CSV table of C-alpha atoms in Angstrom, one decimal:
chain,number,residue,atom,x,y,z
A,46,MET,CA,-8.0,1.1,21.4
A,47,ALA,CA,-11.2,-1.2,22.7
A,48,LEU,CA,-9.7,-4.2,24.5
A,49,ALA,CA,-11.7,-7.2,24.1
A,50,LEU,CA,-11.2,-11.0,25.0
A,51,ARG,CA,-11.4,-13.4,22.0
A,52,TYR,CA,-12.8,-17.3,23.0
A,53,VAL,CA,-14.8,-19.3,21.6
A,54,ASP,CA,-17.7,-20.7,24.5
A,55,LYS,CA,-18.7,-24.5,24.6
A,56,LYS,CA,-21.6,-23.7,21.8
A,57,GLY,CA,-19.1,-23.0,19.6
A,58,GLN,CA,-20.0,-19.4,19.4
A,59,VAL,CA,-16.9,-17.1,19.1
A,60,ASN,CA,-17.2,-14.3,22.0
A,61,GLU,CA,-15.5,-10.9,22.0
A,62,PRO,CA,-16.8,-9.2,25.7
A,63,PHE,CA,-15.0,-5.8,25.6
A,64,ILE,CA,-12.8,-5.2,28.5
A,65,GLY,CA,-11.1,-2.0,28.4
A,66,LEU,CA,-9.3,1.1,26.4
A,67,VAL,CA,-6.1,1.0,26.0
A,68,ARG,CA,-4.5,4.5,24.6
A,69,VAL,CA,-2.1,3.4,21.4
A,70,SER,CA,-1.7,4.8,18.1
A,71,ASP,CA,-4.4,4.4,15.6
A,72,THR,CA,-4.8,0.5,14.9
A,73,SER,CA,-7.6,0.9,11.8
A,74,ALA,CA,-7.1,-0.9,8.4
A,75,LYS,CA,-6.5,2.4,7.2
A,76,SER,CA,-3.5,2.8,9.6
A,77,LEU,CA,-2.5,-0.6,8.7
A,78,LYS,CA,-2.8,-0.3,5.0
A,79,GLU,CA,-1.1,3.1,4.5
A,80,ALA,CA,2.1,2.0,7.1
A,81,LEU,CA,2.9,-0.6,4.3
A,82,THR,CA,2.7,2.1,1.3
A,83,LEU,CA,3.8,5.3,2.5
A,84,ILE,CA,3.3,7.0,5.6
A,85,ALA,CA,6.3,4.9,7.2
A,86,ILE,CA,8.6,5.7,4.9
A,87,ALA,CA,7.2,9.3,5.0
A,88,LYS,CA,8.2,9.6,9.6
A,89,LYS,CA,11.3,8.3,9.0
A,90,HIS,CA,12.7,9.7,6.2
A,91,LYS,CA,12.5,13.5,6.3
A,92,GLU,CA,13.0,13.9,2.1
A,93,VAL,CA,10.2,12.1,1.6
A,94,GLU,CA,8.0,13.7,4.5
A,95,THR,CA,8.8,17.3,3.0
A,96,PHE,CA,7.7,15.7,-0.5
A,97,PHE,CA,4.1,14.9,0.2
A,98,ALA,CA,3.6,18.1,2.4
A,99,ILE,CA,4.3,19.7,-0.8
A,100,VAL,CA,2.5,18.0,-2.8
A,101,THR,CA,-1.1,18.3,-0.2
A,102,ASN,CA,0.0,21.7,-0.1
A,103,VAL,CA,-0.3,22.3,-3.8
A,104,LEU,CA,-3.4,20.3,-4.1
A,105,ASN,CA,-5.2,22.4,-1.4
A,106,VAL,CA,-4.2,25.5,-3.3
A,107,ILE,CA,-5.4,25.0,-6.4
A,108,GLY,CA,-8.4,23.4,-4.9
A,109,VAL,CA,-9.4,25.5,-2.8
A,110,SER,CA,-11.6,27.5,-5.3
A,111,PHE,CA,-13.3,26.5,-8.5
A,112,LYS,CA,-12.3,29.2,-10.4
A,113,ARG,CA,-8.6,27.7,-10.0
A,114,ARG,CA,-10.1,24.0,-10.7
A,115,ASP,CA,-12.1,25.4,-13.9
A,116,GLN,CA,-8.7,27.0,-14.6
A,117,LEU,CA,-6.8,23.4,-14.2
A,118,ARG,CA,-9.5,21.6,-16.7
A,119,GLU,CA,-9.2,24.3,-19.5
A,120,HIS,CA,-5.5,24.1,-19.7
A,121,GLN,CA,-5.7,20.4,-19.5
A,122,ALA,CA,-8.1,20.5,-22.1
A,123,GLU,CA,-5.6,22.3,-24.6
A,124,LEU,CA,-2.6,20.2,-23.4
A,125,LEU,CA,-4.6,17.1,-24.1
A,126,GLU,CA,-5.2,18.7,-27.3
A,127,GLN,CA,-1.7,18.9,-28.2
A,128,LEU,CA,-0.6,15.2,-27.1
A,129,LEU,CA,-2.9,14.4,-29.6
A,130,GLU,CA,-1.7,16.4,-32.0
A,131,SER,CA,1.9,15.0,-31.4
A,132,SER,CA,0.5,11.4,-30.7
A,133,GLU,CA,2.0,11.3,-27.3
A,134,VAL,CA,-1.6,9.4,-26.1
A,135,GLN,CA,-4.1,7.7,-27.9
A,136,THR,CA,-7.5,8.5,-28.5
A,137,GLY,CA,-9.8,6.3,-26.7
A,138,LYS,CA,-12.8,7.5,-24.1
A,139,ARG,CA,-10.6,6.0,-20.8
A,140,LEU,CA,-7.4,7.6,-22.0
A,141,ASN,CA,-8.8,11.4,-23.1
A,142,GLN,CA,-11.7,11.3,-20.1
A,143,GLU,CA,-10.8,13.8,-17.4
A,144,ARG,CA,-8.3,13.5,-15.0
A,145,GLY,CA,-8.7,15.0,-11.3
A,146,LEU,CA,-6.8,16.1,-8.3
A,147,GLN,CA,-7.6,14.6,-5.6
A,148,ARG,CA,-6.2,15.4,-1.7
A,149,PRO,CA,-5.1,13.1,0.4
A,150,GLY,CA,-6.8,13.7,2.8
A,151,ASP,CA,-10.2,13.3,0.9
A,152,THR,CA,-9.5,9.8,-0.3
A,153,ARG,CA,-9.0,5.9,0.5
A,154,TRP,CA,-6.0,4.3,0.9
A,155,GLY,CA,-4.5,3.4,-2.2
A,156,SER,CA,-5.4,6.5,-4.0
A,157,HIS,CA,-2.1,8.3,-3.5
A,158,CYS,CA,-0.2,6.1,-6.4
A,159,LYS,CA,-3.7,7.7,-8.3
A,160,ILE,CA,-2.2,11.7,-7.1
A,161,LEU,CA,0.7,10.9,-7.7
A,162,ASP,CA,0.1,9.3,-11.0
A,163,ASN,CA,-2.5,12.4,-12.1
A,164,PHE,CA,0.7,14.7,-10.9
A,165,VAL,CA,2.7,13.8,-13.3
A,166,ILE,CA,0.6,13.7,-15.9
A,167,LEU,CA,-1.1,17.5,-14.9
A,168,PHE,CA,2.4,18.8,-14.1
A,169,SER,CA,2.6,21.6,-16.6
A,170,SER,CA,-1.5,22.4,-15.9
A,171,ILE,CA,-0.3,22.4,-11.9
A,172,VAL,CA,2.6,24.8,-13.3
A,173,HIS,CA,0.2,27.1,-15.3
A,174,VAL,CA,-2.6,27.6,-12.6
A,175,LEU,CA,0.4,28.1,-10.1
A,176,GLY,CA,1.3,30.6,-12.2
A,177,VAL,CA,-1.8,32.2,-12.6
A,178,ILE,CA,-2.3,32.6,-8.6
A,179,GLU,CA,1.1,34.1,-8.8
A,180,CYS,CA,-0.3,37.1,-11.3
A,181,GLU,CA,-4.0,37.4,-10.5
A,182,GLY,CA,-3.8,35.7,-6.2
A,183,ASP,CA,-4.3,38.1,-3.4
A,184,VAL,CA,-0.3,39.1,-1.1
A,185,ASN,CA,-0.6,35.5,0.3
A,186,ASP,CA,-1.9,33.7,-2.2
A,187,MET,CA,0.9,34.8,-4.6
A,188,LEU,CA,3.9,33.9,-1.8
A,189,GLN,CA,2.8,31.1,-1.9
A,190,ALA,CA,2.2,29.7,-5.3
A,191,GLU,CA,5.3,31.8,-6.2
A,192,ALA,CA,7.0,29.2,-3.5
A,193,PHE,CA,4.9,25.6,-4.6
A,194,SER,CA,5.8,26.3,-8.2
A,195,SER,CA,9.8,26.8,-7.3
A,196,ASN,CA,9.4,23.6,-4.6
A,197,ILE,CA,8.0,21.5,-7.4
A,198,LYS,CA,10.2,22.8,-10.8
A,199,ALA,CA,12.9,21.5,-8.5
A,200,PHE,CA,15.0,18.6,-9.4
A,201,GLU,CA,14.4,16.9,-6.6
A,202,PHE,CA,10.7,16.9,-6.0
A,203,VAL,CA,10.4,15.2,-10.0
A,204,PHE,CA,13.1,12.7,-9.0
A,205,LEU,CA,10.8,11.9,-5.7
A,206,LEU,CA,7.8,12.5,-7.4
A,207,HIS,CA,8.8,9.4,-9.7
A,208,LEU,CA,10.6,7.3,-7.6
A,209,MET,CA,7.3,7.0,-4.9
A,210,LEU,CA,4.8,6.7,-7.5
A,211,LYS,CA,6.6,3.6,-8.8
A,212,VAL,CA,7.1,2.6,-5.3
A,213,LEU,CA,3.1,2.6,-5.0
A,214,ILE,CA,2.8,0.8,-8.3
A,215,MET,CA,4.7,-1.8,-7.3
A,216,SER,CA,2.8,-2.3,-3.8
A,217,ASN,CA,-0.7,-1.2,-5.7
A,218,GLU,CA,-1.9,-4.9,-5.7
A,219,LEU,CA,-1.2,-6.1,-2.3
A,220,SER,CA,-2.7,-3.1,-1.2
A,221,LYS,CA,-5.9,-4.1,-2.8
A,222,ALA,CA,-5.5,-7.8,-1.6
A,223,LEU,CA,-5.3,-6.0,2.0
A,224,GLN,CA,-8.9,-4.7,1.9
A,225,LYS,CA,-10.6,-8.5,0.5
A,226,LYS,CA,-12.0,-10.1,3.3
A,227,GLU,CA,-10.0,-13.3,5.1
A,228,GLN,CA,-10.6,-16.0,2.0
A,229,ASP,CA,-8.1,-13.2,0.1
A,230,ILE,CA,-4.9,-14.0,3.0
A,231,ILE,CA,-3.5,-16.4,0.3
A,232,ASN,CA,-3.2,-14.1,-2.5
A,233,ALA,CA,-2.1,-11.2,0.0
A,234,MET,CA,0.8,-13.2,1.1
A,235,VAL,CA,1.0,-14.3,-3.0
A,236,PHE,CA,0.9,-10.3,-3.9
A,237,LEU,CA,3.4,-9.8,-0.7
A,238,ASP,CA,6.4,-11.9,-2.4
A,239,ILE,CA,5.6,-10.1,-5.8
A,240,THR,CA,5.8,-6.7,-3.9
A,241,LYS,CA,8.9,-7.8,-2.3
A,242,GLU,CA,11.0,-8.9,-4.9
A,243,ARG,CA,10.1,-6.1,-7.5
A,244,LEU,CA,11.0,-3.9,-5.4
A,245,GLN,CA,14.5,-5.7,-4.4
A,246,GLU,CA,14.8,-5.8,-8.8
A,247,MET,CA,14.3,-2.5,-8.7
A,248,ARG,CA,16.8,-1.6,-6.5
A,249,ASP,CA,19.2,-3.7,-8.3
A,250,GLU,CA,18.2,-2.9,-11.6
A,251,GLY,CA,16.1,0.3,-11.7
A,252,TRP,CA,18.5,3.1,-11.0
A,253,GLU,CA,19.6,3.8,-14.4
A,254,PRO,CA,16.0,3.4,-16.2
A,255,LEU,CA,14.6,5.6,-13.6
A,256,MET,CA,17.3,8.5,-14.1
A,257,ASP,CA,16.4,8.4,-17.8
A,258,GLU,CA,12.6,8.8,-17.2
A,259,VAL,CA,13.7,11.6,-14.2
A,260,SER,CA,15.7,13.2,-16.9
A,261,SER,CA,13.3,13.3,-19.9
A,262,PHE,CA,10.9,14.6,-18.1
A,263,CYS,CA,12.6,17.5,-16.8
A,264,ALA,CA,14.0,18.7,-20.2
A,265,LYS,CA,10.2,17.9,-21.7
A,266,HIS,CA,9.7,20.8,-18.4
A,267,ASP,CA,12.3,23.1,-18.6
A,268,ILE,CA,13.6,22.0,-15.1
A,269,LEU,CA,17.0,22.3,-14.7
A,270,VAL,CA,19.0,18.2,-14.3
A,271,PRO,CA,22.2,19.1,-12.0
A,272,LYS,CA,25.2,17.8,-12.5
A,273,MET,CA,25.6,14.5,-10.8
A,274,GLU,CA,29.4,14.6,-10.1
A,275,GLU,CA,28.7,18.2,-8.3
A,276,PHE,CA,28.1,18.7,-4.4
A,277,TYR,CA,24.6,18.7,-3.3
A,278,ILE,CA,23.2,21.9,-2.0
A,279,PRO,CA,20.5,21.0,-0.2
A,280,GLY,CA,17.3,23.6,-0.5
A,281,THR,CA,18.0,26.5,-2.5
A,282,SER,CA,21.4,27.1,-4.4
A,283,LYS,CA,22.2,29.8,-1.2
A,284,ARG,CA,23.4,26.6,1.1
A,285,ARG,CA,26.3,26.3,1.3
A,286,PRO,CA,27.1,22.7,-0.7
A,287,SER,CA,27.3,19.3,1.4
A,288,SER,CA,29.9,17.0,1.1
A,289,VAL,CA,28.3,14.5,-0.7
A,290,THR,CA,28.2,14.2,-4.3
A,291,TYR,CA,24.3,14.8,-6.3
A,292,SER,CA,24.6,11.5,-7.5
A,293,HIS,CA,25.5,10.3,-4.2
A,294,HIS,CA,22.5,11.8,-2.6
A,295,LEU,CA,19.9,10.5,-5.3
A,296,ARG,CA,20.8,7.1,-5.1
A,297,VAL,CA,22.0,6.0,-2.0
A,298,GLU,CA,20.6,8.5,0.2
A,299,LEU,CA,16.9,9.0,-1.7
A,300,PHE,CA,16.8,5.9,-3.6
A,301,TYR,CA,17.9,3.1,-2.0
A,302,ALA,CA,17.2,4.9,1.2
A,303,VAL,CA,13.1,4.8,0.5
A,304,ILE,CA,13.7,1.6,-1.2
A,305,GLY,CA,15.4,0.0,1.8
A,306,LEU,CA,12.7,1.3,4.3
A,307,GLN,CA,9.8,0.1,1.9
A,308,LEU,CA,11.4,-3.9,1.8
A,309,LEU,CA,12.3,-3.0,5.8
A,310,GLU,CA,8.2,-2.4,6.2
A,311,LEU,CA,7.2,-4.8,4.3
A,312,ASN,CA,9.7,-7.9,6.1
A,313,SER,CA,8.8,-6.3,9.8
A,314,ARG,CA,5.4,-6.6,9.6
A,315,PHE,CA,4.9,-10.2,7.4
A,316,ASP,CA,7.8,-11.7,9.0
A,317,VAL,CA,8.3,-15.7,8.7
A,318,VAL,CA,5.7,-16.4,11.6
A,319,SER,CA,3.3,-14.1,11.0
A,320,SER,CA,3.4,-15.5,7.2
A,321,ASN,CA,2.8,-18.7,8.4
A,322,LEU,CA,0.0,-17.7,10.8
A,323,LEU,CA,-2.4,-16.1,8.3
A,324,LEU,CA,-1.8,-18.7,5.2
A,325,GLY,CA,-2.4,-21.2,8.1
A,326,MET,CA,-5.9,-19.4,9.1
A,327,ALA,CA,-6.5,-19.0,5.6
A,328,SER,CA,-6.5,-22.4,4.9
A,329,LEU,CA,-9.4,-23.3,7.2
A,330,ASN,CA,-11.5,-20.9,6.4
A,331,PRO,CA,-14.5,-22.6,4.8
A,332,ALA,CA,-15.9,-20.4,2.7
A,333,ASN,CA,-16.4,-21.1,-0.8
A,334,SER,CA,-16.4,-25.0,0.4
A,335,PHE,CA,-12.5,-24.6,1.8
A,336,ALA,CA,-11.6,-23.7,-1.8
A,337,ASN,CA,-7.9,-22.4,0.6
A,338,PHE,CA,-8.1,-25.4,2.2
A,339,ASP,CA,-3.8,-26.4,2.3
A,340,LYS,CA,-3.1,-28.9,4.6
A,341,GLU,CA,0.7,-28.6,4.7
A,342,ARG,CA,0.1,-25.2,5.6
A,343,ILE,CA,-2.5,-26.0,8.3
A,344,MET,CA,0.1,-28.6,10.1
A,345,THR,CA,2.4,-25.3,10.0
A,346,LEU,CA,0.4,-23.4,11.7
A,347,ALA,CA,-0.4,-26.2,14.8
A,348,LYS,CA,3.4,-26.2,14.8
A,349,HIS,CA,3.4,-22.7,16.3
A,350,TYR,CA,1.5,-24.1,19.3
A,351,PRO,CA,3.6,-26.6,20.6
A,352,ASP,CA,2.0,-26.8,24.4
A,353,GLU,CA,-1.0,-28.1,22.6
A,354,PHE,CA,0.6,-30.1,19.8
A,355,GLY,CA,3.1,-32.5,20.4
A,356,GLU,CA,4.3,-34.6,17.8
A,357,LEU,CA,2.0,-37.4,18.4
A,358,LYS,CA,-1.0,-35.1,17.9
A,359,LEU,CA,0.8,-33.3,15.4
A,360,ARG,CA,0.3,-36.9,13.5
A,361,ASP,CA,-3.4,-37.5,14.5
A,362,LEU,CA,-4.3,-33.8,13.6
A,363,SER,CA,-2.7,-34.9,9.9
A,364,ARG,CA,-5.2,-38.4,9.7
A,365,GLN,CA,-8.0,-35.7,11.1
A,366,LEU,CA,-7.4,-33.7,8.1
A,367,ASP,CA,-7.7,-35.9,5.3
A,368,THR,CA,-11.1,-37.2,6.2
A,369,PHE,CA,-12.1,-33.5,7.5
A,370,ILE,CA,-11.5,-32.1,3.9
A,371,TRP,CA,-13.5,-35.6,2.2
A,372,HIS,CA,-16.2,-35.1,4.6
A,373,MET,CA,-16.4,-31.2,3.9
A,374,GLN,CA,-16.1,-30.8,0.0
A,375,HIS,CA,-18.4,-33.7,-0.3
A,376,GLY,CA,-21.5,-32.0,0.4
A,377,ASP,CA,-23.1,-32.0,4.0
A,378,PRO,CA,-25.3,-29.0,3.5
A,379,ARG,CA,-24.2,-28.1,7.5
A,380,PHE,CA,-21.1,-26.9,6.0
A,381,SER,CA,-21.9,-25.6,2.7
A,382,ASP,CA,-22.5,-22.3,3.6
A,383,LEU,CA,-20.2,-21.2,6.1
A,384,LYS,CA,-18.2,-18.0,5.7
A,385,GLY,CA,-15.5,-17.7,8.3
A,386,ILE,CA,-13.3,-19.9,10.6
A,387,GLY,CA,-16.1,-18.3,13.7
A,388,ASP,CA,-18.9,-20.5,11.6
A,389,LEU,CA,-17.0,-23.8,11.2
A,390,ALA,CA,-16.9,-23.8,15.1
A,391,LYS,CA,-20.4,-23.3,15.7
A,392,ALA,CA,-21.0,-25.9,12.7
A,393,LEU,CA,-18.9,-28.2,14.5
A,394,VAL,CA,-21.0,-27.9,17.2
A,395,GLU,CA,-24.0,-28.0,16.0
A,396,ALA,CA,-23.8,-30.8,14.0
A,397,ASN,CA,-22.2,-33.1,16.7
A,398,LEU,CA,-18.3,-33.2,15.4
A,399,VAL,CA,-16.8,-31.8,18.2
A,400,GLU,CA,-14.5,-35.0,19.6
A,401,THR,CA,-14.6,-36.5,15.9
A,402,TYR,CA,-12.2,-33.8,14.4
A,403,SER,CA,-11.2,-32.5,18.3
A,404,LEU,CA,-7.5,-31.5,17.3
A,405,ILE,CA,-9.5,-29.3,14.1
A,406,TYR,CA,-11.9,-28.2,16.9
A,407,LEU,CA,-8.7,-27.3,19.0
A,408,LEU,CA,-7.1,-25.4,16.3
A,409,VAL,CA,-10.0,-23.1,15.3
A,410,LYS,CA,-10.3,-22.0,18.9
A,411,LEU,CA,-6.9,-21.1,18.7
A,412,THR,CA,-7.0,-19.4,15.9
């Protein structure tokens, strides 16, 4: 990671001089976004990590040649016709357009949701193509296809497929908001709360609907549903049963654990202090004539700097903010086209308003 010192000079210009390199784990936006969805869970949950490895391997096998892709498309067309005849899908250009299978490594963040969604819809086509490879491929391909076909037709894989898809769908709006610019932080915080509430609701009330959905999918695709009261057998049936039932394993070790890890990840990355800082910064953003201005959030932000903002300065800051926002939103052309907090600092200096709005300028520098 490149290390830089960020400061505002006497001209109000934000400077970030390069200091050096520090070896840390990946801190890119893509890495952060993945951590908020599935990667963090996968690293902490063995079954989920295995599940995504299987998905990736299956997509690699199917996508390795154009011939196999053509087989997928051909079988998909037949499947779609059957679905139309049975009224399982509605007609329409968007609904009936061909779905493709992207590999996770080829896609941007957020597409994992689309990948799993397509995996569910094209499941029978995927099984069909793997069956063709088993019959027509070379020895290595045949063995791989046989193993992957067995993997994806296992009840636990199907359960995780539906569980992870639901979790990713619930995080989808949050993930989109996090990809946008600074002025959308407020929306991101809104979607953060929505995501956490929906995940908690799913944990409390979503077990039976999920099991009904998974069981229906298994019946449709001739996948054996284990008896929930029997002892769970990890992997193949040749292994010894564990000391827990299928019901306990699926509900406690997968369903509760996955949702719990996702909630923990969101809470740890966006605790109360972090959320207050982000919302306060967004409320100072001058974009769109200070559309996100929120005095209460800015005051909360200032309280996180007790050395700079004591009780008296907080009172003075409150008064400055009242004058400041009236000034900014009543047509001063010098502040009409600003894009970010850095622009605001520079504009205050150029307009000779640093002393007039000294506490606001101080807060801008601190953020």
